[in-house]
Amino acid sequence: MKQYRVGIIGATGMVGQRFAVLLENHPWFTVTALAASSRSAQKTYQQAVGNRWAMPVPMPENMKDMIVMDASADIEKIAGMVDFVFCAVDMKKEEIKALEEAYAKAECPVVSNNSAHRHTDDVPMVVPEINADHTAIIASQRKRLGTKRGFIAVKSNCSLQSYVPALHPLMEYGITNVLACTYQAISGAGKTFERWPEMVDNLIPYIGGEEEKSEKEPLKLWGTIQGDKIVDAVKPSITTQCLRVPVSDGHTAAVFVSFEKKPTIEEIKEKWANFSGEAQRLELPSAPKQFLHYFEENDRPQIKSERNLENGMAVSIGRLRTDTQYDYKFVCMSHNTLRGAAGGAVLLAELLAAQGYMD
């Protein structure tokens, strides 16, 4: 695979920091540009982040002294320094949409961790193991934007990554109804316990906008390309509740599901054990060898023992059993800033590179 020069837009935030760590020794991607708000511009990366470095490993040595550029003012300059950018900025939704389109129109592909373009109907929202074929819509998007190379692709919401991958192999049985209650780590809000002491020994039963995302975004993942847009699937019917819990990293979901053609417990476990997607077929560098891991123990999966499974890119499942109101219930867990955020975006970029969209 050829080598690609990469920029991180929003490099000083928690997801931006995670991008920096993941890309430090990436076999295909080399970071050549860092950008953030005007407050951080013209400082070294180390100076711009200051005491807000939140990763469990040190800041990459080769990025410490890189000068941070202005994400909005230096678009043309950054576009000339990279082959594509990752975007993880903290701005208003309309500002993010405009910023990402500006990079795309500067002929710089954007792989976004942000939610702003997730429902733009010619922007692919991709989990590489689930809907890798949706990248074909990029041709339509480029036509709309008037670009040759530039486009925007996005990853889905972090909480979806904990349970939608477990549902996907079961779609052939006709999933009708899903209830998912997610218990989400504080890093999903870009926080640590040091910066959010109110979360110690606490639970907040509300995360703004999260339930709407969790109910609607899976239908785009399961949608189809029709003409110049992605049309959402009409089923299954999904309802969610999303709670913030005192966990540093790792989102857990309690899932309840009903089917048109009810499979057996053995059939479900077999589907999970044998499932793989395009990421595995292409042997992408960040792809887990085994995407879905089922644990027979009654007290698994647990955050501390499973969140870093397969470098944090796998989904852990347990407690599959029959339910009195739905057909089955089970528990899922994934690492929210790896599989759910930066890691999922890096995997998406690897897919796009393998498919030729970054050339």
PDB file of C-alpha atoms in Angstrom, residues 8-309:
ATOM      1  CA  ILE A   8      -5.655  15.969  12.145  1.00  0.00           C
ATOM      2  CA  ILE A   9      -8.215  18.780  12.364  1.00  0.00           C
ATOM      3  CA  GLY A  10      -9.176  19.300  16.005  1.00  0.00           C
ATOM      4  CA  ALA A  11      -5.900  17.767  17.168  1.00  0.00           C
ATOM      5  CA  THR A  12      -5.969  19.190  20.708  1.00  0.00           C
ATOM      6  CA  GLY A  13      -9.264  17.581  21.822  1.00  0.00           C
ATOM      7  CA  MET A  14      -9.604  14.102  23.281  1.00  0.00           C
ATOM      8  CA  VAL A  15     -10.498  12.409  19.977  1.00  0.00           C
ATOM      9  CA  GLY A  16      -7.785  14.396  18.210  1.00  0.00           C
ATOM     10  CA  GLN A  17      -5.285  13.172  20.786  1.00  0.00           C
ATOM     11  CA  ARG A  18      -6.467   9.610  20.200  1.00  0.00           C
ATOM     12  CA  PHE A  19      -5.902  10.103  16.454  1.00  0.00           C
ATOM     13  CA  ALA A  20      -2.350  11.273  17.191  1.00  0.00           C
ATOM     14  CA  VAL A  21      -1.591   8.154  19.246  1.00  0.00           C
ATOM     15  CA  LEU A  22      -3.150   5.762  16.731  1.00  0.00           C
ATOM     16  CA  LEU A  23      -1.301   7.320  13.803  1.00  0.00           C
ATOM     17  CA  GLU A  24       2.117   7.526  15.470  1.00  0.00           C
ATOM     18  CA  ASN A  25       3.295   4.222  13.975  1.00  0.00           C
ATOM     19  CA  HIS A  26       0.622   3.592  11.349  1.00  0.00           C
ATOM     20  CA  PRO A  27       1.931   1.529   8.408  1.00  0.00           C
ATOM     21  CA  TRP A  28       0.090   3.582   5.738  1.00  0.00           C
ATOM     22  CA  PHE A  29      -0.514   7.041   7.243  1.00  0.00           C
ATOM     23  CA  THR A  30       1.984   9.690   8.381  1.00  0.00           C
ATOM     24  CA  VAL A  31       0.831  12.848  10.175  1.00  0.00           C
ATOM     25  CA  THR A  32       2.160  15.935   8.415  1.00  0.00           C
ATOM     26  CA  ALA A  33      -0.280  18.596   9.671  1.00  0.00           C
ATOM     27  CA  LEU A  34      -2.057  19.397  12.927  1.00  0.00           C
ATOM     28  CA  ALA A  35      -4.796  22.004  13.223  1.00  0.00           C
ATOM     29  CA  ALA A  36      -7.125  23.338  15.893  1.00  0.00           C
ATOM     30  CA  SER A  37      -8.858  26.595  16.815  1.00  0.00           C
ATOM     31  CA  SER A  38      -7.242  30.006  16.469  1.00  0.00           C
ATOM     32  CA  ARG A  39      -6.441  29.858  20.218  1.00  0.00           C
ATOM     33  CA  SER A  40      -4.017  26.990  19.586  1.00  0.00           C
ATOM     34  CA  ALA A  41      -2.648  28.172  16.242  1.00  0.00           C
ATOM     35  CA  GLN A  42       1.063  29.040  16.012  1.00  0.00           C
ATOM     36  CA  LYS A  43       1.852  27.056  19.165  1.00  0.00           C
ATOM     37  CA  THR A  44       3.622  23.730  19.218  1.00  0.00           C
ATOM     38  CA  TYR A  45       1.325  20.757  19.728  1.00  0.00           C
ATOM     39  CA  GLN A  46       2.772  20.260  23.207  1.00  0.00           C
ATOM     40  CA  GLN A  47       2.146  23.898  24.119  1.00  0.00           C
ATOM     41  CA  ALA A  48      -1.369  23.893  22.645  1.00  0.00           C
ATOM     42  CA  VAL A  49      -2.450  20.800  24.565  1.00  0.00           C
ATOM     43  CA  GLY A  50      -0.693  21.838  27.778  1.00  0.00           C
ATOM     44  CA  ASN A  51      -1.914  19.888  30.794  1.00  0.00           C
ATOM     45  CA  ARG A  52      -4.956  18.522  28.911  1.00  0.00           C
ATOM     46  CA  TRP A  53      -3.179  15.457  27.469  1.00  0.00           C
ATOM     47  CA  ALA A  54      -5.648  12.680  28.342  1.00  0.00           C
ATOM     48  CA  MET A  55      -4.147   9.587  26.707  1.00  0.00           C
ATOM     49  CA  PRO A  56      -2.661   6.720  28.740  1.00  0.00           C
ATOM     50  CA  VAL A  57       0.566   6.939  26.706  1.00  0.00           C
ATOM     51  CA  PRO A  58       2.882   9.926  26.105  1.00  0.00           C
ATOM     52  CA  MET A  59       2.332  12.412  23.289  1.00  0.00           C
ATOM     53  CA  PRO A  60       4.083  11.155  20.135  1.00  0.00           C
ATOM     54  CA  GLU A  61       7.622  12.551  20.038  1.00  0.00           C
ATOM     55  CA  ASN A  62       7.402  13.354  16.328  1.00  0.00           C
ATOM     56  CA  MET A  63       4.355  15.589  16.902  1.00  0.00           C
ATOM     57  CA  LYS A  64       5.332  17.478  20.082  1.00  0.00           C
ATOM     58  CA  ASP A  65       7.102  20.279  18.231  1.00  0.00           C
ATOM     59  CA  MET A  66       4.818  20.432  15.198  1.00  0.00           C
ATOM     60  CA  ILE A  67       3.266  23.881  14.844  1.00  0.00           C
ATOM     61  CA  VAL A  68      -0.518  23.760  15.130  1.00  0.00           C
ATOM     62  CA  MET A  69      -2.303  25.551  12.291  1.00  0.00           C
ATOM     63  CA  ASP A  70      -5.632  27.334  12.263  1.00  0.00           C
ATOM     64  CA  ALA A  71      -8.282  24.807  11.193  1.00  0.00           C
ATOM     65  CA  SER A  72     -10.439  27.477   9.545  1.00  0.00           C
ATOM     66  CA  ALA A  73      -7.932  30.065   8.276  1.00  0.00           C
ATOM     67  CA  ASP A  74      -5.310  27.649   6.894  1.00  0.00           C
ATOM     68  CA  ILE A  75      -7.495  25.302   4.830  1.00  0.00           C
ATOM     69  CA  GLU A  76      -5.685  25.823   1.520  1.00  0.00           C
ATOM     70  CA  LYS A  77      -2.273  25.509   3.168  1.00  0.00           C
ATOM     71  CA  ILE A  78      -3.239  22.319   5.000  1.00  0.00           C
ATOM     72  CA  ALA A  79      -4.815  20.833   1.870  1.00  0.00           C
ATOM     73  CA  GLY A  80      -1.478  21.274   0.111  1.00  0.00           C
ATOM     74  CA  MET A  81       0.391  19.424   2.864  1.00  0.00           C
ATOM     75  CA  VAL A  82      -1.749  16.288   3.114  1.00  0.00           C
ATOM     76  CA  ASP A  83      -3.528  13.616   1.092  1.00  0.00           C
ATOM     77  CA  PHE A  84      -6.553  13.695   3.429  1.00  0.00           C
ATOM     78  CA  VAL A  85      -7.582  14.838   6.908  1.00  0.00           C
ATOM     79  CA  PHE A  86      -9.305  13.416   9.950  1.00  0.00           C
ATOM     80  CA  CYS A  87     -11.747  15.881  11.490  1.00  0.00           C
ATOM     81  CA  ALA A  88     -12.747  15.920  15.173  1.00  0.00           C
ATOM     82  CA  VAL A  89     -13.577  19.540  15.955  1.00  0.00           C
ATOM     83  CA  ASP A  90     -15.703  21.027  18.725  1.00  0.00           C
ATOM     84  CA  MET A  91     -17.875  23.566  16.909  1.00  0.00           C
ATOM     85  CA  LYS A  92     -21.535  24.237  16.172  1.00  0.00           C
ATOM     86  CA  LYS A  93     -23.094  21.777  13.726  1.00  0.00           C
ATOM     87  CA  GLU A  94     -23.519  24.257  10.854  1.00  0.00           C
ATOM     88  CA  GLU A  95     -19.949  25.501  11.311  1.00  0.00           C
ATOM     89  CA  ILE A  96     -18.658  21.914  11.132  1.00  0.00           C
ATOM     90  CA  LYS A  97     -20.651  21.259   7.959  1.00  0.00           C
ATOM     91  CA  ALA A  98     -19.216  24.368   6.336  1.00  0.00           C
ATOM     92  CA  LEU A  99     -15.665  23.582   7.490  1.00  0.00           C
ATOM     93  CA  GLU A 100     -15.718  20.001   6.211  1.00  0.00           C
ATOM     94  CA  GLU A 101     -17.172  21.061   2.864  1.00  0.00           C
ATOM     95  CA  ALA A 102     -14.471  23.733   2.571  1.00  0.00           C
ATOM     96  CA  TYR A 103     -11.763  21.071   2.948  1.00  0.00           C
ATOM     97  CA  ALA A 104     -13.511  18.810   0.457  1.00  0.00           C
ATOM     98  CA  LYS A 105     -13.803  21.656  -2.056  1.00  0.00           C
ATOM     99  CA  ALA A 106     -10.084  22.309  -1.576  1.00  0.00           C
ATOM    100  CA  GLU A 107      -9.700  18.753  -3.001  1.00  0.00           C
ATOM    101  CA  CYS A 108      -8.846  17.344   0.416  1.00  0.00           C
ATOM    102  CA  PRO A 109     -10.846  14.236   1.433  1.00  0.00           C
ATOM    103  CA  VAL A 110     -12.301  14.407   4.962  1.00  0.00           C
ATOM    104  CA  VAL A 111     -12.832  11.434   7.268  1.00  0.00           C
ATOM    105  CA  SER A 112     -14.994  12.866  10.014  1.00  0.00           C
ATOM    106  CA  ASN A 113     -15.676  11.864  13.589  1.00  0.00           C
ATOM    107  CA  ASN A 114     -18.310  14.599  13.826  1.00  0.00           C
ATOM    108  CA  SER A 115     -22.074  14.145  13.578  1.00  0.00           C
ATOM    109  CA  ALA A 116     -22.754  17.161  11.351  1.00  0.00           C
ATOM    110  CA  HIS A 117     -22.817  15.316   8.009  1.00  0.00           C
ATOM    111  CA  ARG A 118     -24.141  11.945   9.181  1.00  0.00           C
ATOM    112  CA  HIS A 119     -27.535  12.623   7.630  1.00  0.00           C
ATOM    113  CA  THR A 120     -26.329  14.384   4.481  1.00  0.00           C
ATOM    114  CA  ASP A 121     -27.781  11.925   1.990  1.00  0.00           C
ATOM    115  CA  ASP A 122     -24.738  11.682  -0.294  1.00  0.00           C
ATOM    116  CA  VAL A 123     -22.208  11.434   2.552  1.00  0.00           C
ATOM    117  CA  PRO A 124     -21.401   7.797   3.402  1.00  0.00           C
ATOM    118  CA  MET A 125     -21.613   6.926   7.093  1.00  0.00           C
ATOM    119  CA  VAL A 126     -19.657   3.701   7.286  1.00  0.00           C
ATOM    120  CA  VAL A 127     -18.792   0.907   9.672  1.00  0.00           C
ATOM    121  CA  PRO A 128     -16.421  -1.050   7.391  1.00  0.00           C
ATOM    122  CA  GLU A 129     -17.688  -4.460   8.562  1.00  0.00           C
ATOM    123  CA  ILE A 130     -21.323  -3.478   7.934  1.00  0.00           C
ATOM    124  CA  ASN A 131     -21.781  -1.200   4.916  1.00  0.00           C
ATOM    125  CA  ALA A 132     -18.464  -0.810   3.070  1.00  0.00           C
ATOM    126  CA  ASP A 133     -20.401  -0.618  -0.207  1.00  0.00           C
ATOM    127  CA  HIS A 134     -21.858   2.794   0.770  1.00  0.00           C
ATOM    128  CA  THR A 135     -18.588   4.476  -0.223  1.00  0.00           C
ATOM    129  CA  ALA A 136     -19.838   4.203  -3.824  1.00  0.00           C
ATOM    130  CA  ILE A 137     -21.993   7.296  -3.134  1.00  0.00           C
ATOM    131  CA  ILE A 138     -18.794   9.383  -3.133  1.00  0.00           C
ATOM    132  CA  ALA A 139     -19.053   9.739  -6.919  1.00  0.00           C
ATOM    133  CA  SER A 140     -22.419  11.478  -6.518  1.00  0.00           C
ATOM    134  CA  GLN A 141     -21.113  13.676  -3.712  1.00  0.00           C
ATOM    135  CA  ARG A 142     -18.112  14.758  -5.775  1.00  0.00           C
ATOM    136  CA  LYS A 143     -20.462  15.694  -8.602  1.00  0.00           C
ATOM    137  CA  ARG A 144     -22.522  17.863  -6.229  1.00  0.00           C
ATOM    138  CA  LEU A 145     -19.435  19.510  -4.711  1.00  0.00           C
ATOM    139  CA  GLY A 146     -17.715  19.941  -8.075  1.00  0.00           C
ATOM    140  CA  THR A 147     -14.589  18.135  -6.892  1.00  0.00           C
ATOM    141  CA  LYS A 148     -12.255  15.547  -8.381  1.00  0.00           C
ATOM    142  CA  ARG A 149     -10.618  14.229  -5.183  1.00  0.00           C
ATOM    143  CA  GLY A 150     -12.413  15.982  -2.352  1.00  0.00           C
ATOM    144  CA  PHE A 151     -15.265  14.338  -0.429  1.00  0.00           C
ATOM    145  CA  ILE A 152     -16.560  13.758   3.097  1.00  0.00           C
ATOM    146  CA  ALA A 153     -17.044  10.373   4.739  1.00  0.00           C
ATOM    147  CA  VAL A 154     -18.162   9.949   8.339  1.00  0.00           C
ATOM    148  CA  LYS A 155     -18.206   7.287  11.025  1.00  0.00           C
ATOM    149  CA  SER A 156     -21.329   6.652  13.049  1.00  0.00           C
ATOM    150  CA  ASN A 157     -22.064   7.586  16.641  1.00  0.00           C
ATOM    151  CA  CYS A 158     -19.892   5.887  19.276  1.00  0.00           C
ATOM    152  CA  SER A 159     -22.769   4.288  21.186  1.00  0.00           C
ATOM    153  CA  LEU A 160     -23.987   2.463  18.054  1.00  0.00           C
ATOM    154  CA  GLN A 161     -20.687   0.620  17.840  1.00  0.00           C
ATOM    155  CA  SER A 162     -21.482  -1.281  21.016  1.00  0.00           C
ATOM    156  CA  TYR A 163     -24.667  -2.971  19.777  1.00  0.00           C
ATOM    157  CA  VAL A 164     -25.368  -2.488  16.042  1.00  0.00           C
ATOM    158  CA  PRO A 165     -22.484  -4.826  15.039  1.00  0.00           C
ATOM    159  CA  ALA A 166     -24.110  -7.564  17.137  1.00  0.00           C
ATOM    160  CA  LEU A 167     -27.480  -7.017  15.469  1.00  0.00           C
ATOM    161  CA  HIS A 168     -26.129  -6.877  11.924  1.00  0.00           C
ATOM    162  CA  PRO A 169     -25.403 -10.612  11.408  1.00  0.00           C
ATOM    163  CA  LEU A 170     -28.950 -11.341  12.628  1.00  0.00           C
ATOM    164  CA  MET A 171     -30.736  -9.133  10.081  1.00  0.00           C
ATOM    165  CA  GLU A 172     -31.510 -12.157   7.881  1.00  0.00           C
ATOM    166  CA  TYR A 173     -33.957 -13.331  10.572  1.00  0.00           C
ATOM    167  CA  GLY A 174     -36.014 -10.147  10.114  1.00  0.00           C
ATOM    168  CA  ILE A 175     -35.363  -7.976  13.166  1.00  0.00           C
ATOM    169  CA  THR A 176     -38.587  -6.134  13.979  1.00  0.00           C
ATOM    170  CA  ASN A 177     -38.029  -4.310  17.274  1.00  0.00           C
ATOM    171  CA  VAL A 178     -34.960  -3.271  19.238  1.00  0.00           C
ATOM    172  CA  LEU A 179     -34.634  -1.684  22.670  1.00  0.00           C
ATOM    173  CA  ALA A 180     -31.104  -0.589  23.567  1.00  0.00           C
ATOM    174  CA  CYS A 181     -30.097   1.059  26.837  1.00  0.00           C
ATOM    175  CA  THR A 182     -26.546   2.383  26.658  1.00  0.00           C
ATOM    176  CA  TYR A 183     -24.255   3.130  29.601  1.00  0.00           C
ATOM    177  CA  GLN A 184     -21.678   5.540  28.248  1.00  0.00           C
ATOM    178  CA  ALA A 185     -18.204   6.479  29.430  1.00  0.00           C
ATOM    179  CA  ILE A 186     -17.208  10.027  30.301  1.00  0.00           C
ATOM    180  CA  SER A 187     -14.560  10.104  27.554  1.00  0.00           C
ATOM    181  CA  GLY A 188     -17.519  10.201  25.148  1.00  0.00           C
ATOM    182  CA  ALA A 189     -18.019  13.748  26.416  1.00  0.00           C
ATOM    183  CA  GLY A 190     -14.303  14.473  26.027  1.00  0.00           C
ATOM    184  CA  LYS A 191     -13.816  14.355  29.788  1.00  0.00           C
ATOM    185  CA  THR A 192     -11.615  12.685  32.391  1.00  0.00           C
ATOM    186  CA  PHE A 193     -12.474  12.256  36.063  1.00  0.00           C
ATOM    187  CA  GLU A 194      -9.960  15.004  36.903  1.00  0.00           C
ATOM    188  CA  ARG A 195     -11.844  17.425  34.664  1.00  0.00           C
ATOM    189  CA  TRP A 196     -15.321  16.165  35.581  1.00  0.00           C
ATOM    190  CA  PRO A 197     -15.306  15.352  39.326  1.00  0.00           C
ATOM    191  CA  GLU A 198     -19.111  15.537  39.404  1.00  0.00           C
ATOM    192  CA  MET A 199     -19.179  12.195  37.586  1.00  0.00           C
ATOM    193  CA  VAL A 200     -17.392  10.313  40.363  1.00  0.00           C
ATOM    194  CA  ASP A 201     -19.953   8.095  42.136  1.00  0.00           C
ATOM    195  CA  ASN A 202     -22.678   9.492  39.884  1.00  0.00           C
ATOM    196  CA  LEU A 203     -24.952   8.667  36.942  1.00  0.00           C
ATOM    197  CA  ILE A 204     -26.623  11.161  34.622  1.00  0.00           C
ATOM    198  CA  PRO A 205     -29.705   9.777  32.798  1.00  0.00           C
ATOM    199  CA  TYR A 206     -29.416  12.165  29.854  1.00  0.00           C
ATOM    200  CA  ILE A 207     -26.934  12.796  27.044  1.00  0.00           C
ATOM    201  CA  GLY A 208     -28.095  15.547  24.713  1.00  0.00           C
ATOM    202  CA  GLY A 209     -29.040  14.279  21.235  1.00  0.00           C
ATOM    203  CA  GLU A 210     -27.704  10.799  21.901  1.00  0.00           C
ATOM    204  CA  GLU A 211     -30.973   8.893  21.882  1.00  0.00           C
ATOM    205  CA  GLU A 212     -32.057  10.445  18.584  1.00  0.00           C
ATOM    206  CA  LYS A 213     -28.720   9.459  17.008  1.00  0.00           C
ATOM    207  CA  SER A 214     -28.932   5.937  18.392  1.00  0.00           C
ATOM    208  CA  GLU A 215     -32.417   5.426  16.976  1.00  0.00           C
ATOM    209  CA  LYS A 216     -31.876   6.955  13.521  1.00  0.00           C
ATOM    210  CA  GLU A 217     -28.267   6.288  12.515  1.00  0.00           C
ATOM    211  CA  PRO A 218     -28.543   2.477  12.322  1.00  0.00           C
ATOM    212  CA  LEU A 219     -31.216   2.905   9.653  1.00  0.00           C
ATOM    213  CA  LYS A 220     -28.728   4.780   7.467  1.00  0.00           C
ATOM    214  CA  LEU A 221     -26.102   2.079   8.011  1.00  0.00           C
ATOM    215  CA  TRP A 222     -28.688  -0.497   6.874  1.00  0.00           C
ATOM    216  CA  GLY A 223     -29.956   1.739   4.044  1.00  0.00           C
ATOM    217  CA  THR A 224     -29.325   1.461   0.310  1.00  0.00           C
ATOM    218  CA  ILE A 225     -27.897   3.696  -2.402  1.00  0.00           C
ATOM    219  CA  GLN A 226     -30.703   4.820  -4.675  1.00  0.00           C
ATOM    220  CA  GLY A 227     -29.612   7.171  -7.439  1.00  0.00           C
ATOM    221  CA  ASP A 228     -27.556  10.004  -5.961  1.00  0.00           C
ATOM    222  CA  LYS A 229     -28.428   9.447  -2.301  1.00  0.00           C
ATOM    223  CA  ILE A 230     -28.485   6.907   0.511  1.00  0.00           C
ATOM    224  CA  VAL A 231     -32.043   6.021   1.500  1.00  0.00           C
ATOM    225  CA  ASP A 232     -32.511   4.871   5.092  1.00  0.00           C
ATOM    226  CA  ALA A 233     -33.933   1.465   5.902  1.00  0.00           C
ATOM    227  CA  VAL A 234     -37.483   1.585   7.283  1.00  0.00           C
ATOM    228  CA  LYS A 235     -36.986  -1.135   9.888  1.00  0.00           C
ATOM    229  CA  PRO A 236     -36.283  -2.372  12.464  1.00  0.00           C
ATOM    230  CA  SER A 237     -38.005  -0.070  14.930  1.00  0.00           C
ATOM    231  CA  ILE A 238     -35.410   1.075  17.467  1.00  0.00           C
ATOM    232  CA  THR A 239     -35.905   2.817  20.805  1.00  0.00           C
ATOM    233  CA  THR A 240     -33.057   3.766  23.133  1.00  0.00           C
ATOM    234  CA  GLN A 241     -32.136   5.291  26.462  1.00  0.00           C
ATOM    235  CA  CYS A 242     -28.615   6.663  26.922  1.00  0.00           C
ATOM    236  CA  LEU A 243     -27.043   7.213  30.322  1.00  0.00           C
ATOM    237  CA  ARG A 244     -23.679   8.688  31.323  1.00  0.00           C
ATOM    238  CA  VAL A 245     -21.921   6.473  33.877  1.00  0.00           C
ATOM    239  CA  PRO A 246     -18.704   6.823  35.944  1.00  0.00           C
ATOM    240  CA  VAL A 247     -16.477   4.853  33.559  1.00  0.00           C
ATOM    241  CA  SER A 248     -13.384   6.306  31.874  1.00  0.00           C
ATOM    242  CA  ASP A 249     -13.573   4.404  28.538  1.00  0.00           C
ATOM    243  CA  GLY A 250     -16.040   1.862  27.193  1.00  0.00           C
ATOM    244  CA  HIS A 251     -19.732   1.989  26.274  1.00  0.00           C
ATOM    245  CA  THR A 252     -22.001  -0.859  27.366  1.00  0.00           C
ATOM    246  CA  ALA A 253     -25.440  -1.620  25.921  1.00  0.00           C
ATOM    247  CA  ALA A 254     -28.295  -3.754  27.239  1.00  0.00           C
ATOM    248  CA  VAL A 255     -30.116  -4.939  24.122  1.00  0.00           C
ATOM    249  CA  PHE A 256     -33.561  -6.469  23.651  1.00  0.00           C
ATOM    250  CA  VAL A 257     -34.583  -7.773  20.209  1.00  0.00           C
ATOM    251  CA  SER A 258     -37.513  -9.454  18.440  1.00  0.00           C
ATOM    252  CA  PHE A 259     -37.562 -11.243  15.070  1.00  0.00           C
ATOM    253  CA  GLU A 260     -39.944 -12.223  12.297  1.00  0.00           C
ATOM    254  CA  LYS A 261     -38.219 -15.639  12.123  1.00  0.00           C
ATOM    255  CA  LYS A 262     -36.905 -16.315  15.601  1.00  0.00           C
ATOM    256  CA  PRO A 263     -33.468 -17.989  15.515  1.00  0.00           C
ATOM    257  CA  THR A 264     -32.225 -20.336  18.206  1.00  0.00           C
ATOM    258  CA  ILE A 265     -29.612 -19.247  20.737  1.00  0.00           C
ATOM    259  CA  GLU A 266     -27.157 -21.615  19.043  1.00  0.00           C
ATOM    260  CA  GLU A 267     -27.837 -20.034  15.638  1.00  0.00           C
ATOM    261  CA  ILE A 268     -27.243 -16.537  17.038  1.00  0.00           C
ATOM    262  CA  LYS A 269     -23.954 -17.531  18.638  1.00  0.00           C
ATOM    263  CA  GLU A 270     -22.856 -19.196  15.397  1.00  0.00           C
ATOM    264  CA  LYS A 271     -23.660 -16.046  13.398  1.00  0.00           C
ATOM    265  CA  TRP A 272     -21.616 -13.939  15.810  1.00  0.00           C
ATOM    266  CA  ALA A 273     -18.667 -16.352  15.832  1.00  0.00           C
ATOM    267  CA  ASN A 274     -18.470 -16.581  12.029  1.00  0.00           C
ATOM    268  CA  PHE A 275     -19.178 -12.960  11.155  1.00  0.00           C
ATOM    269  CA  SER A 276     -16.593 -10.894   9.337  1.00  0.00           C
ATOM    270  CA  GLY A 277     -16.788  -8.012   6.907  1.00  0.00           C
ATOM    271  CA  GLU A 278     -14.871  -6.132   4.251  1.00  0.00           C
ATOM    272  CA  ALA A 279     -12.365  -4.875   6.829  1.00  0.00           C
ATOM    273  CA  GLN A 280     -11.341  -8.440   7.576  1.00  0.00           C
ATOM    274  CA  ARG A 281     -11.401  -9.529   3.928  1.00  0.00           C
ATOM    275  CA  LEU A 282      -9.053  -6.688   2.992  1.00  0.00           C
ATOM    276  CA  GLU A 283      -6.924  -7.305   6.119  1.00  0.00           C
ATOM    277  CA  LEU A 284      -6.932  -3.588   6.946  1.00  0.00           C
ATOM    278  CA  PRO A 285      -4.239  -2.677   9.496  1.00  0.00           C
ATOM    279  CA  SER A 286      -6.659  -1.562  12.224  1.00  0.00           C
ATOM    280  CA  ALA A 287      -9.254  -4.299  11.682  1.00  0.00           C
ATOM    281  CA  PRO A 288      -9.771  -6.839  14.460  1.00  0.00           C
ATOM    282  CA  LYS A 289      -9.128 -10.404  13.371  1.00  0.00           C
ATOM    283  CA  GLN A 290     -12.326 -11.463  15.175  1.00  0.00           C
ATOM    284  CA  PHE A 291     -14.851  -8.627  15.164  1.00  0.00           C
ATOM    285  CA  LEU A 292     -17.461 -10.086  17.539  1.00  0.00           C
ATOM    286  CA  HIS A 293     -16.450 -11.981  20.692  1.00  0.00           C
ATOM    287  CA  TYR A 294     -19.047 -13.854  22.746  1.00  0.00           C
ATOM    288  CA  PHE A 295     -18.390 -14.657  26.413  1.00  0.00           C
ATOM    289  CA  GLU A 296     -20.217 -17.535  28.107  1.00  0.00           C
ATOM    290  CA  GLU A 297     -19.530 -16.316  31.670  1.00  0.00           C
ATOM    291  CA  ASN A 298     -22.550 -14.692  33.338  1.00  0.00           C
ATOM    292  CA  ASP A 299     -20.508 -11.683  34.488  1.00  0.00           C
ATOM    293  CA  ARG A 300     -18.957 -10.783  31.114  1.00  0.00           C
ATOM    294  CA  PRO A 301     -18.245  -8.653  29.197  1.00  0.00           C
ATOM    295  CA  GLN A 302     -16.737  -6.210  31.662  1.00  0.00           C
ATOM    296  CA  ILE A 303     -15.191  -2.834  30.893  1.00  0.00           C
ATOM    297  CA  LYS A 304     -11.770  -3.426  32.434  1.00  0.00           C
ATOM    298  CA  SER A 305     -11.182  -6.884  30.980  1.00  0.00           C
ATOM    299  CA  GLU A 306     -12.701  -6.438  27.503  1.00  0.00           C
ATOM    300  CA  ARG A 307     -12.507  -2.824  26.347  1.00  0.00           C
ATOM    301  CA  ASN A 308      -9.002  -3.210  24.883  1.00  0.00           C
ATOM    302  CA  LEU A 309      -9.766  -6.500  23.145  1.00  0.00           C
TER     303      LEU A 309
END
